[in-house]
CSV table of C-alpha atoms and ligand atoms in Angstrom, one decimal:
chain,number,residue,atom,x,y,z
A,1,ARG,CA,-39.7,9.7,3.3
A,2,GLN,CA,-36.9,8.1,1.3
A,3,THR,CA,-37.8,5.3,-1.1
A,4,GLY,CA,-35.8,2.6,-2.7
A,5,LEU,CA,-33.3,2.1,0.1
A,6,THR,CA,-32.7,-1.5,1.1
A,7,GLY,CA,-30.2,-1.1,3.9
A,8,LEU,CA,-27.7,1.0,5.8
A,9,ASP,CA,-24.2,-0.5,5.8
A,10,TYR,CA,-21.6,1.6,7.7
A,11,GLY,CA,-18.1,0.8,6.4
A,12,PHE,CA,-19.6,-1.4,3.5
A,13,VAL,CA,-19.3,-4.5,5.7
A,14,ASN,CA,-21.9,-6.4,3.7
A,15,THR,CA,-22.1,-4.6,0.4
A,16,ALA,CA,-20.3,-5.6,-2.7
A,17,SER,CA,-19.5,-2.6,-4.9
A,18,THR,CA,-18.4,-4.6,-7.9
A,19,ARG,CA,-17.5,-8.0,-9.5
A,20,SER,CA,-13.8,-8.6,-9.9
A,21,GLU,CA,-11.6,-11.2,-11.4
A,22,ILE,CA,-8.3,-10.0,-9.9
A,23,THR,CA,-7.9,-11.1,-6.3
A,24,TYR,CA,-9.5,-13.8,-4.2
A,25,ILE,CA,-9.5,-13.7,-0.4
A,26,ASP,CA,-10.9,-16.2,2.0
A,27,GLY,CA,-10.7,-14.5,5.4
A,28,GLU,CA,-11.7,-17.5,7.4
A,29,GLN,CA,-9.0,-19.8,5.9
A,30,GLY,CA,-6.4,-17.1,5.5
A,31,ILE,CA,-6.1,-17.5,1.7
A,32,LEU,CA,-5.0,-14.8,-0.7
A,33,ARG,CA,-4.6,-15.4,-4.4
A,34,TYR,CA,-3.8,-13.0,-7.3
A,35,ARG,CA,-5.5,-14.2,-10.5
A,36,GLY,CA,-5.7,-17.7,-8.9
A,37,TYR,CA,-2.0,-17.9,-7.9
A,38,PRO,CA,-1.4,-18.3,-4.1
A,39,ILE,CA,0.5,-15.4,-2.6
A,40,GLU,CA,3.0,-17.8,-1.0
A,41,GLN,CA,4.1,-19.1,-4.4
A,42,LEU,CA,4.3,-15.7,-6.0
A,43,ALA,CA,6.3,-14.3,-3.1
A,44,GLU,CA,8.7,-17.2,-3.3
A,45,HIS,CA,9.2,-17.4,-7.1
A,46,SER,CA,8.0,-14.2,-8.8
A,47,THR,CA,9.1,-10.6,-9.1
A,48,TYR,CA,7.3,-7.3,-8.6
A,49,LEU,CA,7.1,-6.5,-12.3
A,50,GLU,CA,6.0,-10.1,-13.2
A,51,VAL,CA,3.2,-9.9,-10.6
A,52,ALA,CA,2.3,-6.4,-11.9
A,53,TRP,CA,1.8,-7.8,-15.4
A,54,LEU,CA,-0.3,-10.7,-13.9
A,55,LEU,CA,-2.6,-8.4,-12.0
A,56,ILE,CA,-3.0,-5.9,-14.9
A,57,TYR,CA,-3.3,-8.3,-17.9
A,58,GLY,CA,-4.7,-11.4,-16.2
A,59,GLU,CA,-2.1,-14.0,-17.0
A,60,LEU,CA,1.6,-14.6,-16.2
A,61,PRO,CA,3.7,-13.0,-18.9
A,62,THR,CA,5.9,-15.1,-21.3
A,63,ALA,CA,9.6,-14.4,-20.9
A,64,ASP,CA,9.5,-12.1,-24.0
A,65,GLN,CA,6.5,-10.2,-22.7
A,66,LEU,CA,8.2,-9.7,-19.3
A,67,ALA,CA,11.4,-8.6,-20.9
A,68,ASP,CA,9.5,-6.1,-23.1
A,69,PHE,CA,7.5,-4.8,-20.2
A,70,ASP,CA,10.6,-4.4,-18.0
A,71,ASP,CA,12.3,-2.6,-20.9
A,72,LYS,CA,9.4,-0.2,-21.4
A,73,VAL,CA,9.1,0.6,-17.7
A,74,ARG,CA,12.9,1.3,-17.5
A,75,ARG,CA,12.5,3.8,-20.5
A,76,HIS,CA,9.9,5.8,-18.5
A,77,THR,CA,11.9,6.4,-15.3
A,78,LEU,CA,13.0,10.0,-16.0
A,79,LEU,CA,10.9,12.8,-14.5
A,80,HIS,CA,10.5,16.1,-16.4
A,81,GLU,CA,13.1,18.5,-15.0
A,82,ASP,CA,10.4,21.1,-14.1
A,83,LEU,CA,8.6,18.5,-12.0
A,84,LYS,CA,11.8,18.0,-10.0
A,85,ARG,CA,11.6,21.6,-9.0
A,86,PHE,CA,8.1,20.9,-7.6
A,87,PHE,CA,9.8,19.3,-4.6
A,88,SER,CA,11.5,22.6,-3.8
A,89,ALA,CA,8.2,24.2,-3.1
A,90,LEU,CA,7.4,21.8,-0.3
A,91,PRO,CA,8.9,22.0,3.3
A,92,HIS,CA,11.5,19.3,4.0
A,93,THR,CA,9.3,18.3,6.9
A,94,ALA,CA,6.5,17.3,4.6
A,95,HIS,CA,5.2,13.8,5.0
A,96,PRO,CA,6.4,11.7,2.1
A,97,MET,CA,2.9,10.3,1.5
A,98,SER,CA,1.6,13.9,1.0
A,99,VAL,CA,4.6,14.6,-1.3
A,100,LEU,CA,3.9,11.4,-3.2
A,101,SER,CA,0.2,12.1,-3.7
A,102,SER,CA,0.7,15.7,-4.8
A,103,ALA,CA,3.5,14.8,-7.1
A,104,VAL,CA,1.4,12.2,-8.9
A,105,ALA,CA,-1.4,14.8,-9.3
A,106,ALA,CA,1.3,17.2,-10.6
A,107,LEU,CA,2.6,14.5,-12.9
A,108,SER,CA,-0.7,14.5,-14.7
A,109,THR,CA,-0.2,18.1,-15.9
A,110,TYR,CA,2.7,17.0,-18.1
A,111,TYR,CA,0.6,14.4,-19.9
A,112,GLU,CA,-2.8,16.1,-20.4
A,113,GLY,CA,-2.8,15.2,-24.1
A,114,SER,CA,-2.2,11.5,-23.4
A,115,SER,CA,-4.2,10.6,-20.3
A,116,ASP,CA,-7.7,10.1,-21.8
A,117,PRO,CA,-9.2,7.2,-19.7
A,118,HIS,CA,-11.1,6.0,-22.7
A,119,ASP,CA,-8.2,5.8,-25.1
A,120,PRO,CA,-6.5,2.3,-24.7
A,121,ASP,CA,-3.1,3.7,-25.9
A,122,HIS,CA,-3.3,6.5,-23.3
A,123,VAL,CA,-4.1,4.0,-20.6
A,124,GLU,CA,-1.2,1.8,-21.6
A,125,VAL,CA,1.4,4.6,-21.6
A,126,THR,CA,0.0,6.0,-18.3
A,127,THR,CA,0.3,2.5,-16.8
A,128,LEU,CA,4.0,2.4,-17.8
A,129,ARG,CA,4.7,6.0,-16.7
A,130,LEU,CA,3.1,5.5,-13.2
A,131,LEU,CA,5.0,2.2,-12.6
A,132,ALA,CA,8.3,3.8,-13.7
A,133,LYS,CA,7.9,7.2,-12.0
A,134,LEU,CA,6.2,6.5,-8.7
A,135,PRO,CA,9.4,4.9,-7.2
A,136,VAL,CA,11.5,7.8,-8.5
A,137,ILE,CA,9.1,10.3,-6.9
A,138,ALA,CA,9.1,8.3,-3.7
A,139,ALA,CA,12.9,8.3,-3.6
A,140,TYR,CA,13.0,12.0,-4.2
A,141,ALA,CA,10.5,12.6,-1.4
A,142,HIS,CA,13.0,10.6,0.8
A,143,LYS,CA,16.1,12.5,-0.4
A,144,LYS,CA,14.3,15.8,0.1
A,145,SER,CA,13.5,14.9,3.7
A,146,VAL,CA,17.1,14.2,4.5
A,147,GLY,CA,18.5,17.1,2.5
A,148,GLN,CA,20.4,15.1,-0.1
A,149,ALA,CA,20.6,15.6,-3.9
A,150,PHE,CA,18.3,13.7,-6.2
A,151,LEU,CA,20.0,11.1,-8.4
A,152,TYR,CA,19.0,10.3,-11.9
A,153,PRO,CA,17.7,6.7,-12.4
A,154,ASP,CA,20.2,4.2,-13.7
A,155,ASN,CA,18.2,2.1,-16.3
A,156,SER,CA,20.9,-0.6,-16.3
A,157,LEU,CA,19.5,-1.6,-12.9
A,158,ASN,CA,16.3,-3.5,-12.4
A,159,PHE,CA,13.2,-2.1,-10.8
A,160,VAL,CA,14.1,-2.7,-7.1
A,161,GLU,CA,17.8,-2.1,-7.6
A,162,ASN,CA,17.2,1.3,-9.2
A,163,PHE,CA,14.8,2.2,-6.3
A,164,LEU,CA,17.3,1.3,-3.6
A,165,ARG,CA,20.1,3.2,-5.3
A,166,LEU,CA,17.8,6.3,-5.7
A,167,ASN,CA,17.1,6.2,-2.0
A,168,PHE,CA,20.5,5.3,-0.6
A,169,GLY,CA,23.1,6.2,-3.2
A,170,ASN,CA,24.8,9.5,-3.4
A,171,MET,CA,26.7,11.6,-5.9
A,172,ALA,CA,30.1,11.0,-4.3
A,173,GLU,CA,30.5,7.3,-4.5
A,174,PRO,CA,29.1,4.2,-6.4
A,175,TYR,CA,26.2,2.5,-4.7
A,176,VAL,CA,27.0,-1.1,-3.8
A,177,LEU,CA,23.9,-3.3,-4.2
A,178,GLU,CA,23.2,-5.9,-1.6
A,179,PRO,CA,21.4,-8.9,-3.3
A,180,THR,CA,19.7,-10.0,0.0
A,181,LEU,CA,18.2,-6.6,0.4
A,182,VAL,CA,17.0,-6.5,-3.3
A,183,ARG,CA,15.3,-9.8,-3.0
A,184,ALA,CA,13.7,-9.0,0.4
A,185,LEU,CA,12.3,-5.7,-0.8
A,186,ASP,CA,11.0,-7.4,-4.0
A,187,ARG,CA,9.1,-10.0,-1.9
A,188,LEU,CA,7.6,-7.3,0.4
A,189,LEU,CA,6.4,-5.4,-2.6
A,190,ILE,CA,4.8,-8.5,-4.1
A,191,LEU,CA,2.9,-9.1,-0.9
A,192,HIS,CA,1.4,-5.6,-1.1
A,193,GLU,CA,0.5,-5.7,-4.8
A,194,ASP,CA,-3.2,-6.2,-4.4
A,195,HIS,CA,-5.9,-6.8,-1.8
A,196,GLU,CA,-9.2,-6.6,-3.6
A,197,GLN,CA,-11.7,-3.8,-2.5
A,198,ASN,CA,-9.7,-2.3,0.4
A,199,ALA,CA,-10.2,1.4,1.2
A,200,SER,CA,-7.6,2.8,-1.2
A,201,THR,CA,-8.5,0.5,-4.1
A,202,SER,CA,-12.2,1.4,-3.6
A,203,THR,CA,-11.1,5.0,-3.7
A,204,VAL,CA,-9.2,4.5,-6.9
A,205,ARG,CA,-12.3,2.9,-8.4
A,206,LEU,CA,-14.7,5.5,-7.1
A,207,VAL,CA,-12.6,8.4,-8.4
A,208,GLY,CA,-12.1,6.5,-11.7
A,209,SER,CA,-15.9,5.9,-12.0
A,210,THR,CA,-16.4,9.7,-12.5
A,211,GLY,CA,-14.3,9.6,-15.6
A,212,ALA,CA,-11.3,11.1,-13.9
A,213,ASN,CA,-7.9,9.9,-15.4
A,214,LEU,CA,-5.6,7.3,-13.9
A,215,TYR,CA,-3.2,9.9,-12.4
A,216,SER,CA,-6.0,11.6,-10.4
A,217,SER,CA,-7.4,8.3,-9.3
A,218,ILE,CA,-4.0,7.0,-8.1
A,219,SER,CA,-3.2,10.3,-6.3
A,220,ALA,CA,-6.5,9.9,-4.4
A,221,GLY,CA,-5.7,6.3,-3.7
A,222,ILE,CA,-2.4,7.3,-2.1
A,223,GLN,CA,-4.2,9.7,0.2
A,224,ALA,CA,-6.6,7.0,1.2
A,225,LEU,CA,-3.8,4.6,1.9
A,226,SER,CA,-2.0,7.1,4.2
A,227,GLY,CA,-4.5,6.7,7.1
A,228,PRO,CA,-3.3,4.8,10.2
A,229,LEU,CA,-6.2,2.3,9.9
A,230,HIS,CA,-5.0,1.4,6.4
A,231,GLY,CA,-1.4,1.6,5.0
A,232,GLY,CA,-0.4,4.1,7.6
A,233,ALA,CA,-0.5,1.3,10.1
A,234,ASN,CA,3.0,0.2,9.2
A,235,GLU,CA,4.4,3.5,10.4
A,236,ALA,CA,2.1,3.5,13.4
A,237,VAL,CA,3.3,0.0,14.4
A,238,LEU,CA,6.9,1.2,14.6
A,239,GLN,CA,6.0,4.3,16.6
A,240,MET,CA,4.0,2.0,19.0
A,241,LEU,CA,6.9,-0.4,19.4
A,242,ALA,CA,9.3,2.5,20.0
A,243,ARG,CA,7.0,4.0,22.6
A,244,ILE,CA,6.7,0.7,24.5
A,245,GLN,CA,10.5,0.5,24.5
A,246,ASP,CA,11.1,4.2,25.5
A,247,SER,CA,8.4,4.3,28.2
A,248,GLY,CA,9.6,1.0,29.7
A,249,GLU,CA,6.0,0.2,30.6
A,250,GLY,CA,6.3,-3.3,29.2
A,251,VAL,CA,4.1,-5.3,26.9
A,252,ALA,CA,1.6,-6.5,29.5
A,253,LYS,CA,0.7,-3.0,30.6
A,254,PHE,CA,0.4,-1.7,27.1
A,255,VAL,CA,-2.0,-4.5,26.2
A,256,GLU,CA,-4.1,-3.7,29.3
A,257,ARG,CA,-4.4,-0.1,28.0
A,258,VAL,CA,-5.5,-1.4,24.6
A,259,LYS,CA,-8.1,-3.6,26.2
A,260,ARG,CA,-9.5,-0.6,28.2
A,261,LYS,CA,-9.6,1.3,24.9
A,262,GLU,CA,-7.7,4.1,26.8
A,263,ASP,CA,-7.7,7.2,24.7
A,264,GLY,CA,-8.7,5.0,21.7
A,265,VAL,CA,-5.3,3.3,21.8
A,266,LYS,CA,-5.2,0.2,19.6
A,267,LEU,CA,-2.7,-2.6,19.0
A,268,MET,CA,-1.5,-1.3,15.6
A,269,GLY,CA,-0.8,-4.0,13.0
A,270,PHE,CA,-3.5,-6.2,14.5
A,271,GLY,CA,-7.0,-6.9,13.2
A,272,HIS,CA,-8.4,-7.0,9.7
A,273,ARG,CA,-11.9,-6.5,8.2
A,274,VAL,CA,-11.6,-9.7,6.2
A,275,TYR,CA,-9.0,-11.9,7.9
A,276,LYS,CA,-10.5,-13.6,10.9
A,277,ASN,CA,-7.6,-16.0,11.0
A,278,TYR,CA,-3.9,-15.2,10.5
A,279,ASP,CA,-3.2,-12.8,7.6
A,280,PRO,CA,-1.2,-15.0,5.1
A,281,ARG,CA,0.9,-12.0,4.2
A,282,ALA,CA,1.8,-11.4,7.9
A,283,LYS,CA,2.9,-15.1,8.1
A,284,ILE,CA,5.3,-14.7,5.2
A,285,VAL,CA,6.7,-11.4,6.6
A,286,LYS,CA,7.1,-12.8,10.1
A,287,GLU,CA,9.0,-15.9,8.7
A,288,SER,CA,11.4,-13.7,6.8
A,289,ALA,CA,11.9,-11.0,9.4
A,290,ASP,CA,14.6,-12.9,11.4
A,291,ALA,CA,16.4,-14.0,8.2
A,292,VAL,CA,16.4,-10.5,6.7
A,293,LEU,CA,17.6,-8.8,9.8
A,294,GLU,CA,20.3,-11.4,10.3
A,295,SER,CA,21.5,-11.1,6.7
A,296,LEU,CA,21.7,-7.3,7.0
A,297,GLY,CA,23.6,-7.7,10.3
A,298,VAL,CA,20.9,-5.9,12.2
A,299,ASN,CA,19.9,-6.8,15.8
A,300,ASP,CA,16.8,-4.7,16.6
A,301,PRO,CA,15.2,-5.0,20.1
A,302,LEU,CA,12.0,-3.7,18.5
A,303,LEU,CA,11.6,-7.1,16.8
A,304,ASP,CA,11.8,-8.8,20.1
A,305,ILE,CA,9.1,-6.4,21.5
A,306,ALA,CA,6.9,-7.2,18.4
A,307,LYS,CA,7.2,-10.9,19.0
A,308,GLU,CA,6.5,-10.6,22.7
A,309,LEU,CA,3.5,-8.4,21.9
A,310,GLU,CA,2.1,-10.9,19.4
A,311,GLN,CA,2.5,-13.8,21.8
A,312,PHE,CA,0.8,-11.9,24.6
A,313,ALA,CA,-2.1,-10.8,22.4
A,314,LEU,CA,-2.7,-14.2,20.8
A,315,GLN,CA,-3.2,-15.7,24.2
A,316,ASP,CA,-5.5,-13.0,25.5
A,317,ASP,CA,-9.3,-13.4,25.5
A,318,TYR,CA,-9.9,-9.9,24.3
A,319,PHE,CA,-8.1,-10.6,21.1
A,320,LYS,CA,-9.3,-14.2,20.8
A,321,GLU,CA,-12.9,-13.2,21.1
A,322,ARG,CA,-12.6,-10.5,18.5
A,323,ARG,CA,-10.5,-12.7,16.3
A,324,LEU,CA,-7.7,-10.2,16.0
A,325,TYR,CA,-4.4,-11.4,14.5
A,326,PRO,CA,-1.3,-9.7,13.2
A,327,ASN,CA,-1.9,-8.2,9.8
A,328,VAL,CA,0.7,-7.4,7.0
A,329,ASP,CA,1.7,-4.2,8.7
A,330,PHE,CA,2.8,-5.8,12.0
A,331,TYR,CA,6.3,-6.9,11.0
A,332,THR,CA,7.1,-5.0,7.8
A,333,GLY,CA,8.2,-1.8,9.6
A,334,VAL,CA,10.9,-3.6,11.5
A,335,ILE,CA,12.3,-4.9,8.2
A,336,TYR,CA,12.0,-1.6,6.4
A,337,LYS,CA,13.9,0.0,9.4
A,338,ALA,CA,16.6,-2.6,9.1
A,339,MET,CA,16.9,-1.8,5.4
A,340,GLY,CA,17.6,1.8,6.3
A,341,PHE,CA,14.3,3.5,5.5
A,342,PRO,CA,13.1,6.2,7.8
A,343,THR,CA,9.7,5.5,9.5
A,344,ARG,CA,7.9,8.1,7.5
A,345,MET,CA,8.8,6.2,4.3
A,346,PHE,CA,7.1,3.0,5.3
A,347,THR,CA,3.7,3.8,3.9
A,348,VAL,CA,5.3,5.1,0.7
A,349,LEU,CA,6.7,1.6,0.2
A,350,PHE,CA,3.2,0.2,0.7
A,351,ALA,CA,2.0,2.6,-2.0
A,352,ILE,CA,4.7,1.4,-4.5
A,353,GLY,CA,3.7,-2.1,-3.7
A,354,ARG,CA,0.0,-1.5,-4.1
A,355,LEU,CA,0.3,0.5,-7.4
A,356,PRO,CA,-0.2,-2.4,-9.8
A,357,GLY,CA,-3.3,-3.5,-7.9
A,358,TRP,CA,-4.8,0.0,-8.1
A,359,ILE,CA,-4.0,0.2,-11.8
A,360,ALA,CA,-5.5,-3.3,-12.5
A,361,HIS,CA,-8.7,-2.4,-10.6
A,362,TRP,CA,-9.0,1.0,-12.4
A,363,ARG,CA,-8.6,-0.7,-15.8
A,364,GLU,CA,-11.0,-3.5,-14.9
A,365,MET,CA,-13.6,-0.9,-13.8
A,366,ASN,CA,-13.1,1.1,-16.9
A,367,LEU,CA,-13.6,-1.9,-19.2
A,368,ASP,CA,-16.7,-3.2,-17.4
A,369,PRO,CA,-19.9,-2.2,-19.2
A,370,GLN,CA,-21.8,-2.4,-15.9
A,371,THR,CA,-19.7,0.4,-14.3
A,372,LYS,CA,-21.7,3.4,-13.2
A,373,ILE,CA,-20.5,6.4,-11.4
A,374,GLY,CA,-20.1,5.4,-7.7
A,375,ARG,CA,-22.7,7.3,-5.7
A,376,PRO,CA,-23.7,5.8,-2.3
A,377,GLN,CA,-27.1,6.5,-0.8
A,378,GLN,CA,-27.7,7.8,2.7
A,379,LEU,CA,-30.4,7.8,5.3
A,380,TYR,CA,-31.2,11.4,6.0
A,381,THR,CA,-31.5,12.0,9.8
A,382,GLY,CA,-31.6,15.8,9.8
A,383,ALA,CA,-34.3,18.5,10.4
A,384,PRO,CA,-37.5,18.3,8.4
A,385,GLU,CA,-38.4,21.3,6.2
A,386,ARG,CA,-38.4,24.6,8.1
A,387,ARG,CA,-38.9,28.2,7.2
A,388,TYR,CA,-35.9,30.6,6.8
A,389,PRO,CA,-36.6,33.6,9.2
A,390,GLY,CA,-38.5,36.3,7.3
A,391,ALA,CA,-39.1,34.1,4.2
B,1,LIG,N1,-6.5,-3.3,18.7
B,1,LIG,C1,-7.5,-3.4,19.6
B,1,LIG,N2,-8.8,-3.6,19.4
B,1,LIG,C2,-9.1,-3.8,18.1
B,1,LIG,C3,-8.2,-3.7,17.1
B,1,LIG,C4,-6.9,-3.5,17.4
B,1,LIG,N3,-5.9,-3.4,16.4
B,1,LIG,N4,-8.8,-4.0,15.9
B,1,LIG,C5,-10.1,-4.2,16.2
B,1,LIG,N5,-10.3,-4.1,17.5
B,1,LIG,C6,-11.6,-4.3,18.3
B,1,LIG,C7,-12.5,-3.1,18.1
B,1,LIG,O1,-12.3,-2.1,19.0
B,1,LIG,C8,-13.8,-3.8,18.2
B,1,LIG,O2,-14.1,-4.0,19.6
B,1,LIG,P1,-15.6,-4.0,20.2
B,1,LIG,O3,-16.3,-5.1,19.6
B,1,LIG,O4,-15.4,-4.1,21.7
B,1,LIG,O5,-16.1,-2.6,19.8
B,1,LIG,C9,-13.6,-5.1,17.5
B,1,LIG,O6,-12.2,-5.4,17.7
B,1,LIG,C10,-14.0,-5.2,16.0
B,1,LIG,O7,-13.2,-4.2,15.4
B,1,LIG,P2,-13.7,-3.2,14.2
B,1,LIG,O8,-13.1,-1.9,14.4
B,1,LIG,O9,-15.2,-3.3,14.2
B,1,LIG,O10,-13.2,-4.0,13.0
B,1,LIG,P3,-13.0,-3.4,11.5
B,1,LIG,O11,-13.2,-4.5,10.6
B,1,LIG,O12,-14.0,-2.3,11.3
B,1,LIG,O13,-11.6,-2.7,11.4
B,1,LIG,C11,-9.3,-2.6,11.2
B,1,LIG,C12,-10.5,-3.4,10.9
B,1,LIG,C13,-8.1,-3.1,10.5
B,1,LIG,C14,-9.5,-1.1,10.8
B,1,LIG,C15,-9.0,-2.6,12.8
B,1,LIG,O14,-8.8,-4.0,13.1
B,1,LIG,C16,-7.8,-1.8,13.2
B,1,LIG,O15,-8.1,-0.6,13.4
B,1,LIG,N6,-6.6,-2.3,13.3
B,1,LIG,C17,-5.4,-1.5,13.6
B,1,LIG,C18,-4.9,-0.7,12.4
B,1,LIG,C19,-4.3,-1.6,11.4
B,1,LIG,O16,-3.4,-2.4,11.8
B,1,LIG,N7,-4.6,-1.5,10.1
B,1,LIG,C20,-4.0,-2.2,9.0
B,1,LIG,C21,-4.9,-3.2,8.4
B,1,LIG,S1,-4.2,-4.4,7.3
B,1,LIG,C22,-3.4,-3.5,6.0
B,1,LIG,C23,-4.3,-2.5,5.4
B,1,LIG,O17,-5.5,-2.6,5.2
B,1,LIG,O18,-3.7,-1.5,5.0
């Protein structure tokens, strides 16, 4: 008989694993705040790096602090030349999320002398290295998949500009930056920067609670994010929309199949564990989708299918009763596609967005004197003691 267990909670629906000062969500009201600041205001007025600072250090940076932070991140963008060869060992068909996670794990081997989780200087430099190098690794994963040469970062460019150039520039001609694209991507990254104890952040905390370093914890977080019920949903949404378009079955028939739970088919990009009202991030993404596509001169019928699907589902009792609304992943894919990213890069963009949140949580966990190694209980339902034959 097991003693001391007070409950069984599949999926941690009712169990808090920690206290946290970083992000506040009210799922009933559709509220999301980072360190007290509403997501709508941050998306409108801030930048990825400023929000990263806010999440990690707890306050908005002064202009000098932000300039210094930006400068330090820029100075860490280069990858060791040997690490660049790591990409050659992987097939060009490799999913960029697997490449990203393994390259982050590999990155740690270059910094074994400066990745002690209990040394504040090591944590600081690891934070900068990860923020600077993850987008470079991501862009190389993209370049590898399309058979193009890797570019060196250009540190005269800001964070988002550099990332776009590394993805879409080439050796033969100068890359022309499109300001609308830069701002749109910056906003999308801000929207993804944190979301309290979601599956990947909980993974980062759990791995970190064992005393593993930040690289290992982030590498594990990337794997957790890759699943289609989590960050992988943005890729799955686009595949779903394309299938609806290609099959010609129409939105109504597709929704009927979802409701019958035929082969486990779900309306990807719908539903959320916490939001039982509209996801506030989805609201912002939806509002900007038309404007971004228009400014990029893209007319994508998949956006029309997405809108029709949303309208249809919102009026349907199945979705109303279960309080299922579009989440952040529903419209992002259509925008990423318009920006020129291949579908398999969508979750990688989510990972770059989420990185500051993961780092902030790992650091908060590491500084919290209450932290213990994460070790869930179980209710054993297997065989009672029995004798091994002949024993
Ligand atoms: N399509 C159809 N039915 C759904 C959906 C959906 N997208 N989501 C939930 N349901 C149904 C589910 O089948 C269940 O029905 P019933 O009561 O008849 O068994 C009911 O709604 C409750 O769902 P649940 O699975 O118990 O809810 P959960 O809180 O465990 O799961 C979720 C949340 C996000 C995993 C789920 O809604 C889902 O699988 N959505 C699709 C994947 C997706 O878009 N994920 C991205 C989430 S937001 C960004 C992120 O976290 O990365």
